[in-house]
Coordinates of C-alpha atoms in Angstrom, one line a residue:
X1 CA -1.9 16.0 -8.0
X2 CA -1.9 14.2 -4.6
X3 CA -4.5 11.4 -4.4
X4 CA -5.1 10.1 -1.2
X5 CA -7.6 7.5 -2.4
X6 CA -4.4 5.4 -3.3
X7 CA -3.1 5.2 -0.1
X8 CA -3.0 1.9 1.9
X9 CA -2.3 0.9 5.5
X10 CA 0.2 -1.3 6.5
X11 CA 1.8 -2.4 9.7
X12 CA 4.8 -0.2 10.7
X13 CA 7.2 -2.9 11.1
X14 CA 10.9 -2.0 10.7
X15 CA 13.7 -4.6 10.5
X16 CA 17.4 -4.6 10.5
X17 CA 17.8 -1.7 13.0
X18 CA 15.7 0.7 11.3
X19 CA 13.9 2.9 13.8
X20 CA 10.1 3.0 13.7
X21 CA 10.0 6.7 14.8
X22 CA 11.3 9.4 12.3
X23 CA 12.9 11.6 14.9
X24 CA 14.9 14.5 13.8
X25 CA 18.6 13.6 13.7
X26 CA 20.1 16.2 11.3
X27 CA 23.3 16.0 9.5
X28 CA 25.5 18.4 11.4
X29 CA 27.1 20.9 9.2
X30 CA 29.6 22.3 11.8
X31 CA 30.3 25.5 9.8
X32 CA 26.7 26.9 10.6
X33 CA 25.8 26.1 14.0
X34 CA 23.5 28.6 14.4
X35 CA 21.3 27.4 11.5
X36 CA 21.4 23.9 12.8
X37 CA 19.9 25.0 16.3
X38 CA 17.4 27.3 14.9
X39 CA 16.0 24.5 12.3
X40 CA 15.9 21.9 15.2
X41 CA 12.6 20.2 15.4
X42 CA 13.2 17.6 18.0
X43 CA 10.9 14.5 17.6
X44 CA 9.5 15.7 14.3
X45 CA 8.1 12.7 12.4
X46 CA 9.0 14.7 9.0
X47 CA 12.7 14.7 9.5
X48 CA 14.7 11.4 8.6
X49 CA 17.9 10.0 10.2
X50 CA 21.1 11.1 8.7
X51 CA 19.5 14.0 6.8
X52 CA 20.3 12.5 3.5
X53 CA 17.2 11.1 2.4
X54 CA 14.0 12.9 0.8
X55 CA 11.3 13.7 3.0
X56 CA 8.6 11.1 3.6
X57 CA 6.1 13.6 2.6
X58 CA 7.1 13.3 -0.9
X59 CA 7.1 9.7 -1.5
X60 CA 5.9 7.7 1.2
X61 CA 2.3 6.6 2.0
X62 CA 1.4 8.7 5.1
X63 CA 0.0 5.7 6.8
X64 CA 3.0 3.3 6.4
X65 CA 3.9 3.9 10.0
X66 CA 0.5 4.1 11.4
X67 CA 0.6 1.1 13.4
X68 CA 3.5 0.3 15.7
X69 CA 3.8 -3.7 16.2
X70 CA 6.0 -4.5 19.1
X71 CA 8.8 -7.1 19.2
X72 CA 10.4 -6.4 15.7
X73 CA 12.5 -3.3 16.5
X74 CA 16.2 -3.6 17.2
X75 CA 17.3 -0.5 18.8
X76 CA 20.9 0.8 19.2
X77 CA 20.0 2.8 22.2
X78 CA 23.0 3.1 24.9
X79 CA 21.2 0.7 27.3
X80 CA 22.8 2.6 30.4
X81 CA 20.8 5.9 29.6
X82 CA 17.4 5.6 31.4
X83 CA 15.7 8.8 30.9
X84 CA 12.8 10.2 32.9
X85 CA 9.5 9.3 30.9
X86 CA 6.0 10.1 31.8
X87 CA 2.7 9.6 30.1
X88 CA -0.2 11.7 31.2
X89 CA -3.5 10.6 29.3
X90 CA -5.7 13.3 28.0
X91 CA -8.5 11.0 27.4
X92 CA -9.2 7.3 26.3
X93 CA -7.1 7.5 23.2
X94 CA -4.6 10.6 23.5
X95 CA -1.9 11.2 25.8
X96 CA 1.2 13.5 26.5
X97 CA 4.6 12.0 26.8
X98 CA 6.9 13.9 28.6
X99 CA 10.8 13.1 28.7
X100 CA 13.6 14.8 30.7
X101 CA 17.1 14.9 29.5
X102 CA 19.6 15.8 32.4
X103 CA 23.3 16.6 31.8
X104 CA 24.5 13.5 32.8
X105 CA 22.6 11.8 30.0
X106 CA 24.2 13.7 27.4
X107 CA 27.5 14.8 28.4
X108 CA 29.3 11.4 28.0
X109 CA 28.1 11.5 24.2
X110 CA 28.7 15.1 23.8
X111 CA 32.6 14.9 25.1
X112 CA 33.1 11.8 23.1
X113 CA 32.0 13.6 19.9
X114 CA 34.2 16.4 20.4
X115 CA 37.0 14.3 21.2
X116 CA 36.8 12.2 18.0
X117 CA 36.2 15.4 15.9
X118 CA 39.3 17.2 17.4
X119 CA 41.5 14.3 16.0
X120 CA 40.2 15.0 12.5
X121 CA 39.3 18.8 12.4
X122 CA 41.3 21.0 10.0
X123 CA 41.4 24.5 11.3
X124 CA 43.6 27.4 10.0
X125 CA 46.4 27.7 12.7
X126 CA 46.3 24.3 13.8
X127 CA 48.1 21.0 12.4
X128 CA 45.3 18.5 11.4
X129 CA 44.2 16.5 14.1
X130 CA 45.8 18.9 16.9
X131 CA 42.9 21.1 17.5
X132 CA 42.5 21.8 21.2
X133 CA 39.3 19.8 22.5
X134 CA 38.4 23.0 24.3
X135 CA 38.2 25.2 21.1
X136 CA 36.3 22.6 19.5
X137 CA 33.7 22.6 22.3
X138 CA 33.6 26.5 22.0
X139 CA 32.9 26.6 18.5
X140 CA 30.7 23.4 17.9
X141 CA 29.3 22.5 21.3
X142 CA 25.9 23.6 20.5
X143 CA 25.9 21.6 17.4
X144 CA 27.2 18.4 19.2
X145 CA 24.7 18.9 22.0
X146 CA 21.7 19.1 19.7
X147 CA 22.8 16.0 17.8
X148 CA 23.5 13.8 21.0
X149 CA 19.9 15.0 22.6
X150 CA 18.4 14.1 19.0
X151 CA 19.8 10.6 19.0
X152 CA 18.9 9.9 22.7
X153 CA 15.4 11.3 22.3
X154 CA 14.9 9.2 19.3
X155 CA 16.3 5.9 20.9
X156 CA 14.5 6.4 24.2
X157 CA 11.2 7.1 22.8
X158 CA 11.3 4.4 20.3
X159 CA 12.1 2.1 22.8
X160 CA 9.3 3.6 25.2
X161 CA 6.6 3.3 22.5
X162 CA 7.8 -0.3 21.4
X163 CA 7.6 -1.8 25.1
X164 CA 4.4 0.0 25.9
X165 CA 1.0 -1.7 26.8
X166 CA -0.9 0.6 24.4
X167 CA -1.2 0.2 20.6
X168 CA 0.2 3.5 19.6
X169 CA -0.7 4.9 16.1
X170 CA 1.3 7.3 14.1
X171 CA 4.2 9.0 15.3
X172 CA 4.8 11.4 18.3
X173 CA 3.9 15.2 17.4
X174 CA 6.3 17.4 19.3
X175 CA 5.1 20.5 21.3
X176 CA 6.9 23.0 18.8
X177 CA 6.5 26.2 21.1
X178 CA 8.4 24.3 23.8
X179 CA 11.1 23.4 21.7
X180 CA 11.6 26.8 20.0
X181 CA 11.7 28.2 23.7
X182 CA 15.0 26.0 24.5
X183 CA 17.9 28.1 25.6
X184 CA 20.9 25.7 24.0
X185 CA 23.5 28.3 25.3
X186 CA 22.7 28.1 28.8
X187 CA 20.2 25.3 29.9
X188 CA 21.6 22.1 31.4
X189 CA 18.5 20.2 31.8
X190 CA 15.9 19.9 29.0
X191 CA 12.2 18.7 28.8
X192 CA 10.3 17.8 25.8
X193 CA 6.6 17.1 25.4
X194 CA 4.9 15.0 22.6
X195 CA 1.3 14.3 21.8
X196 CA 0.5 10.7 21.0
X197 CA -2.5 8.8 20.1
X198 CA -3.3 5.1 20.5
X199 CA -6.2 2.5 20.2
X200 CA -8.2 1.5 23.1
X201 CA -8.5 -2.1 23.9
X202 CA -10.9 -3.9 22.0
X203 CA -13.0 -7.1 22.1
X204 CA -12.9 -9.4 19.0
X205 CA -15.7 -12.0 18.4
X206 CA -14.1 -14.8 16.4
X207 CA -16.0 -18.0 16.3
X208 CA -18.4 -20.1 14.4
X209 CA -21.2 -18.0 15.3
X210 CA -19.7 -15.6 12.9
X211 CA -21.2 -16.4 9.5
X212 CA -20.0 -14.6 6.4
X213 CA -21.6 -15.3 2.9
X214 CA -19.2 -17.3 0.5
X215 CA -20.6 -17.0 -3.0
X216 CA -20.4 -20.6 -4.6
X217 CA -20.5 -20.0 -8.3
X218 CA -23.1 -22.2 -10.3
X219 CA -21.7 -22.8 -13.8
X220 CA -24.9 -22.8 -15.8
X221 CA -25.4 -23.4 -19.7
X222 CA -25.5 -19.6 -20.3
X223 CA -21.9 -19.2 -18.8
X224 CA -20.7 -22.3 -20.9
X225 CA -22.3 -20.8 -24.0
X226 CA -20.6 -17.6 -23.7
X227 CA -17.2 -19.3 -22.9
X228 CA -17.5 -21.5 -25.9
X229 CA -18.3 -18.3 -28.3
X230 CA -15.0 -16.7 -26.9
X231 CA -13.1 -19.7 -27.6
X232 CA -14.6 -19.7 -31.2
X233 CA -13.6 -16.3 -31.7
X234 CA -10.2 -16.6 -30.3
X235 CA -9.4 -19.4 -32.7
X236 CA -11.3 -18.0 -35.4
X237 CA -10.1 -16.6 -38.8
X238 CA -9.8 -12.7 -39.0
X239 CA -10.8 -10.8 -42.0
X240 CA -11.0 -7.1 -42.8
X241 CA -14.6 -6.3 -44.4
X242 CA -15.3 -3.1 -46.0
X243 CA -18.1 -2.0 -43.7
X244 CA -18.6 -2.5 -39.9
X245 CA -21.1 -5.3 -38.8
X246 CA -22.4 -5.7 -35.2
X247 CA -19.8 -8.0 -33.9
X248 CA -16.5 -6.7 -35.5
X249 CA -13.5 -4.9 -33.8
X250 CA -13.0 -1.4 -35.2
X251 CA -9.7 0.6 -34.6
X252 CA -9.0 4.2 -35.0
X253 CA -8.1 7.7 -33.7
X254 CA -10.0 9.6 -31.1
X255 CA -9.3 13.1 -30.6
X256 CA -11.2 16.4 -29.1
X257 CA -12.1 19.3 -30.6
X258 CA -9.1 21.3 -28.9
X259 CA -6.5 18.5 -29.8
X260 CA -5.9 18.1 -26.2
X261 CA -6.8 14.4 -26.7
X262 CA -5.5 12.4 -29.7
X263 CA -4.9 8.8 -29.4
X264 CA -5.6 5.3 -31.1
X265 CA -7.9 3.0 -29.7
X266 CA -9.6 -0.3 -30.7
X267 CA -13.2 -0.4 -29.9
X268 CA -15.2 -3.9 -29.7
X269 CA -18.6 -3.1 -31.3
X270 CA -20.6 -5.3 -28.9
X271 CA -19.4 -3.2 -26.0
X272 CA -21.5 -0.2 -27.8
X273 CA -24.9 0.8 -26.6
X274 CA -27.7 -0.1 -28.6
X275 CA -28.0 3.5 -30.2
X276 CA -24.4 3.6 -31.2
X277 CA -24.5 0.1 -32.6
X278 CA -27.1 1.3 -35.2
X279 CA -24.8 4.4 -35.6
X280 CA -21.5 2.4 -36.5
X281 CA -22.9 -0.6 -38.6
X282 CA -22.4 0.2 -42.2
X283 CA -19.5 2.9 -41.8
X284 CA -16.1 2.3 -43.6
X285 CA -12.6 2.9 -43.3
X286 CA -12.1 7.0 -43.0
X287 CA -15.6 7.5 -41.9
X288 CA -15.9 9.5 -38.6
X289 CA -18.4 8.9 -35.8
X290 CA -19.0 11.6 -33.1
X291 CA -18.9 9.8 -29.5
X292 CA -20.1 10.9 -26.1
X293 CA -18.1 8.3 -24.3
X294 CA -20.4 8.9 -21.4
X295 CA -23.3 7.4 -23.1
X296 CA -21.8 5.4 -25.9
X297 CA -21.1 2.3 -23.8
X298 CA -22.6 -0.1 -22.0
X299 CA -20.1 -0.2 -19.2
X300 CA -19.1 3.4 -18.2
X301 CA -15.6 2.1 -17.2
X302 CA -15.1 0.6 -20.7
X303 CA -13.6 3.6 -22.6
X304 CA -11.4 4.9 -19.8
X305 CA -10.0 1.4 -19.6
X306 CA -9.1 1.1 -23.2
X307 CA -8.0 4.8 -23.5
X308 CA -6.2 5.1 -20.4
X309 CA -7.9 8.6 -20.2
X310 CA -8.4 10.0 -16.7
X311 CA -12.0 11.3 -15.8
X312 CA -10.7 14.7 -15.4
X313 CA -9.4 14.8 -19.2
X314 CA -12.8 13.6 -20.3
X315 CA -14.7 15.8 -18.2
X316 CA -12.8 18.9 -19.7
X317 CA -13.9 17.9 -23.2
X318 CA -17.5 17.2 -21.9
X319 CA -17.0 13.4 -22.7
X320 CA -17.4 14.3 -26.6
X321 CA -14.7 12.9 -29.0
X322 CA -14.6 12.2 -32.9
X323 CA -13.5 8.7 -33.7
X324 CA -12.1 8.4 -37.3
X325 CA -12.1 4.3 -38.4
X326 CA -8.7 3.4 -39.7
X327 CA -9.3 -0.4 -39.6
X328 CA -12.2 -3.1 -39.3
X329 CA -11.3 -6.5 -38.0
X330 CA -14.2 -9.3 -38.3
X331 CA -13.6 -12.6 -36.7
X332 CA -15.2 -15.8 -38.4
X333 CA -15.6 -18.2 -35.6
X334 CA -14.2 -21.4 -35.6
X335 CA -16.2 -24.6 -35.9
X336 CA -17.1 -26.5 -32.8
X337 CA -15.1 -29.6 -33.9
X338 CA -11.9 -31.7 -32.7
X339 CA -9.6 -28.9 -34.2
X340 CA -11.2 -26.6 -31.7
X341 CA -11.2 -29.0 -28.7
X342 CA -7.5 -29.8 -29.6
X343 CA -6.5 -26.2 -29.7
X344 CA -8.1 -25.4 -26.3
X345 CA -7.1 -28.2 -24.2
X346 CA -4.5 -30.2 -26.1
X347 CA -4.6 -33.1 -28.6
X348 CA -7.1 -35.8 -27.9
X349 CA -7.8 -34.2 -24.4
X350 CA -11.4 -34.3 -25.3
X351 CA -13.0 -36.3 -28.1
X352 CA -16.7 -34.9 -28.3
X353 CA -18.7 -31.8 -28.0
X354 CA -20.2 -33.1 -24.5
X355 CA -16.7 -33.8 -23.0
X356 CA -15.7 -30.3 -24.3
X357 CA -18.6 -28.6 -22.6
X358 CA -17.8 -30.6 -19.3
X359 CA -14.1 -29.7 -19.4
X360 CA -14.9 -25.9 -20.1
X361 CA -17.4 -26.0 -17.0
X362 CA -14.6 -27.5 -14.9
X363 CA -12.1 -24.9 -16.1
X364 CA -14.6 -21.9 -15.6
X365 CA -15.0 -23.1 -11.8
X366 CA -11.3 -23.7 -11.3
X367 CA -10.5 -20.2 -12.7
X368 CA -13.0 -18.6 -10.5
X369 CA -12.3 -20.2 -7.4
X370 CA -9.7 -17.6 -6.6
X371 CA -12.2 -14.8 -7.5
X372 CA -14.5 -16.3 -5.1
X373 CA -12.0 -16.6 -2.2
X374 CA -11.0 -12.8 -2.9
X375 CA -14.7 -11.7 -2.7
X376 CA -15.1 -13.9 0.5
X377 CA -12.0 -12.2 2.1
X378 CA -13.3 -8.6 1.1
X379 CA -16.6 -9.6 2.9
X380 CA -14.8 -10.8 6.0
X381 CA -13.1 -7.8 6.0
X382 CA -16.1 -5.8 5.7
X383 CA -17.9 -7.8 8.6
X384 CA -15.1 -7.2 11.2
X385 CA -14.4 -3.8 10.5
X386 CA -18.5 -2.9 10.7
X387 CA -19.1 -5.3 13.8
X388 CA -16.0 -4.5 16.0
X389 CA -15.9 -1.4 18.1
X390 CA -12.6 0.2 18.3
X391 CA -12.1 3.6 19.7
X392 CA -9.5 5.9 17.7
X393 CA -7.9 9.1 18.4
X394 CA -9.4 10.8 15.5
X395 CA -8.3 14.4 16.3
X396 CA -4.8 13.1 16.8
X397 CA -4.7 11.1 13.5
X398 CA -6.1 14.2 11.4
X399 CA -3.6 16.4 12.9
X400 CA -0.7 13.7 12.2
X401 CA -1.8 13.0 8.8
X402 CA -1.8 16.9 7.8
X403 CA 1.5 17.5 9.5
X404 CA 3.4 14.7 7.8
X405 CA 2.1 15.1 4.2
X406 CA 2.4 18.6 2.6
X407 CA 0.1 17.8 -0.3
X408 CA -2.6 16.5 1.9
X409 CA -5.3 19.1 2.2
X410 CA -7.8 19.5 5.0
X411 CA -10.6 18.8 2.0
X412 CA -9.2 15.8 0.6
X413 CA -8.7 14.3 4.3
X414 CA -12.4 15.0 5.2
X415 CA -13.4 13.4 2.0
X416 CA -11.7 10.1 2.7
X417 CA -11.0 10.0 6.4
X418 CA -13.8 7.4 6.7
X419 CA -12.0 5.1 4.3
X420 CA -8.8 5.7 6.6
X421 CA -10.3 4.5 9.4
X422 CA -11.8 1.4 8.0
X423 CA -8.2 0.3 6.8
X424 CA -6.9 1.2 10.1
X425 CA -9.5 -0.7 12.1
X426 CA -8.7 -3.8 9.7
X427 CA -5.1 -3.5 10.5
X428 CA -5.6 -3.3 14.2
X429 CA -7.8 -6.5 13.8
X430 CA -5.2 -8.3 12.1
X431 CA -2.6 -7.2 14.6
X432 CA -4.7 -8.2 17.5
X433 CA -5.3 -11.8 15.9
X434 CA -1.6 -12.3 15.0
X435 CA -0.5 -11.4 18.6
X436 CA -3.4 -13.0 20.4
X437 CA -2.9 -16.3 18.4
X438 CA 0.9 -16.1 17.9
X439 CA 0.6 -16.2 14.3
X440 CA 4.2 -15.7 13.2
X441 CA 6.0 -15.4 9.9
X442 CA 9.4 -16.8 9.2
X443 CA 12.2 -15.6 7.0
X444 CA 12.0 -18.4 4.9
X445 CA 8.3 -18.2 4.4
X446 CA 9.0 -14.6 3.2
X447 CA 11.6 -15.7 0.7
X448 CA 9.6 -18.5 -0.7
X449 CA 6.8 -15.9 -1.2
X450 CA 9.4 -13.6 -3.1
X451 CA 10.4 -16.5 -5.3
X452 CA 6.8 -17.2 -6.3
X453 CA 6.4 -13.4 -7.3
X454 CA 9.7 -13.8 -9.1
X455 CA 8.6 -17.0 -11.1
X456 CA 5.0 -15.3 -12.1
X457 CA 7.1 -12.3 -13.6
X458 CA 9.1 -14.9 -15.6
X459 CA 6.2 -16.7 -16.9
X460 CA 5.3 -19.0 -14.2
X461 CA 6.4 -22.3 -12.2
X462 CA 8.0 -24.0 -15.5
X463 CA 10.9 -21.4 -15.5
X464 CA 12.1 -22.5 -12.0
X465 CA 14.6 -25.3 -13.2
X466 CA 16.1 -23.1 -15.8
X467 CA 16.9 -20.3 -13.3
X468 CA 18.3 -22.9 -10.7
X469 CA 20.3 -21.2 -7.9
X470 CA 19.8 -17.6 -9.4
X471 CA 16.2 -17.8 -8.3
X472 CA 17.6 -17.7 -4.7
X473 CA 19.9 -14.6 -5.6
X474 CA 17.0 -12.8 -7.5
X475 CA 14.8 -13.4 -4.4
X476 CA 17.5 -12.1 -2.0
X477 CA 18.4 -9.0 -3.9
X478 CA 14.4 -8.1 -4.2
X479 CA 13.9 -8.4 -0.5
X480 CA 17.1 -6.2 0.2
X481 CA 15.9 -3.4 -2.3
X482 CA 14.2 -0.1 -1.4
X483 CA 15.7 0.2 2.0
X484 CA 13.6 -2.9 3.4
X485 CA 10.4 -1.9 2.0
X486 CA 10.2 -4.7 -0.3
X487 CA 10.7 -7.1 2.5
X488 CA 8.1 -5.6 4.5
X489 CA 5.6 -5.6 1.4
X490 CA 6.2 -9.4 1.1
X491 CA 6.2 -10.1 4.8
X492 CA 2.7 -8.5 5.1
X493 CA 1.5 -10.4 2.2
X494 CA 2.5 -13.6 4.1
X495 CA 1.3 -12.6 7.1
X496 CA -2.2 -11.4 5.4
X497 CA -2.5 -14.9 4.0
X498 CA -2.0 -16.7 7.2
X499 CA -4.4 -14.7 9.2
X500 CA -7.0 -15.1 6.3
X501 CA -6.6 -18.8 6.7
X502 CA -6.8 -18.7 10.5
X503 CA -10.0 -16.7 10.4
X504 CA -11.7 -18.9 7.8
X505 CA -11.0 -22.1 10.1
X506 CA -12.6 -20.2 12.9
X507 CA -15.8 -18.6 11.3
X508 CA -18.6 -20.2 9.2
X509 CA -18.7 -19.6 5.6
X510 CA -22.3 -19.8 4.4
X511 CA -22.0 -20.8 0.7
X512 CA -24.6 -19.3 -1.5
X513 CA -25.0 -20.4 -5.1
X514 CA -24.9 -17.9 -7.7
X515 CA -24.6 -17.8 -11.4
X516 CA -21.4 -16.3 -13.2
X517 CA -23.4 -13.6 -14.0
X518 CA -24.7 -12.6 -10.6
X519 CA -21.0 -13.3 -9.4
X520 CA -19.6 -10.7 -11.7
X521 CA -22.0 -8.2 -10.3
X522 CA -21.1 -9.1 -6.9
X523 CA -17.2 -8.7 -7.5

């Protein structure tokens, strides 16, 4: 099922000559000119260059191309062609783009295509490469005409949007009625019309008067005690008792009455609700427990997480499952002594329980530093998207999203459109900050970030020396994969980090001390 909740917005940057606008440039099958001309969808965002790749509707995030950031596109336009392009604003955020294509604009390209094709055409009655150009024009002229106009429109419209003053959103939507009425047989001059949306210019308040709460985690005795208990269990001795006690892990199978669900899970009894803890204590291997997974656990997300079952699957069986115990694991906690100290921090790193607790406290703080930064980043986003007024072409965006995504229904769009708008506003804000303050991302920065990602996958920075020069090769191969999508993913990550660092320096982070328990609720 198509889930629009998983969609995210990124800048529509395109590198290495890739066009930002997916205009229709169909592969020409010369044996069937009529079908090609009938199928023309000049300017449609659903078609792809070359005609060989699958539709973006089936695999692409529909908002991946939502924002056009100027200055990153390399156009292959024939520079001497300058079409008559005008823009008529409908309102503050929508406009009509009109493009006139005259015979002089396309005639040279069409003639060259015919000339080139005649040299390699193989038609009955003529030697290979000796087919008269006049015959080729008669047979395939409309096909070459459509192909050339598609190319010119794509390149010229791409350049126009790239160089325009407005922050264009989405892709131009062609006037399909006008396109359908074109007379490819007799017309010499053509006119095309597109609907386009753009974001109105907006002001951004970015100074020390902007205050955003920063959660400073205060590690108290309760957090230290909890961590020490976890370490004692981690390094404790396992046993397999005959009956279940309060702090055991029980392993077994869960199944629904209709057998649509039948799989194995491990349940930590301390995650059970009090009523279910009473039911499970004293049970033995092969005993069965009826589980209403909606009520059985303290955390409603616990069971879906350990079972990987979707909410719709659980709803289908009314959240009721049978759990058959196949194994019981009990941990005898390790003693708080030098052996535990050494296993946790290394031999003789700490030599007393007091030192051990201090080291645990420092480690907790360090481990949650990044979590605190992530929460702060989220709050920064919330602040700016809520406080910054940006007028958007909502009618256009709704139409564009539905047009470019076959599986997206109006009901789904209506349900999550506000989420789209929030993500879009944040992208526009990032875009503005990047442009106004000249925050640039160099290729080496992208490559270094790719290396970090690879090292994390291999197990950390310690593996770098073993990989040697291979690390550079791995990074290059990754960045070149997925037709440039991997490069864009890493580029955006680097840019996001740099912009966040910049914002952090400009505003005031208002520190607020919170306990670890309070922080977990906030996060």
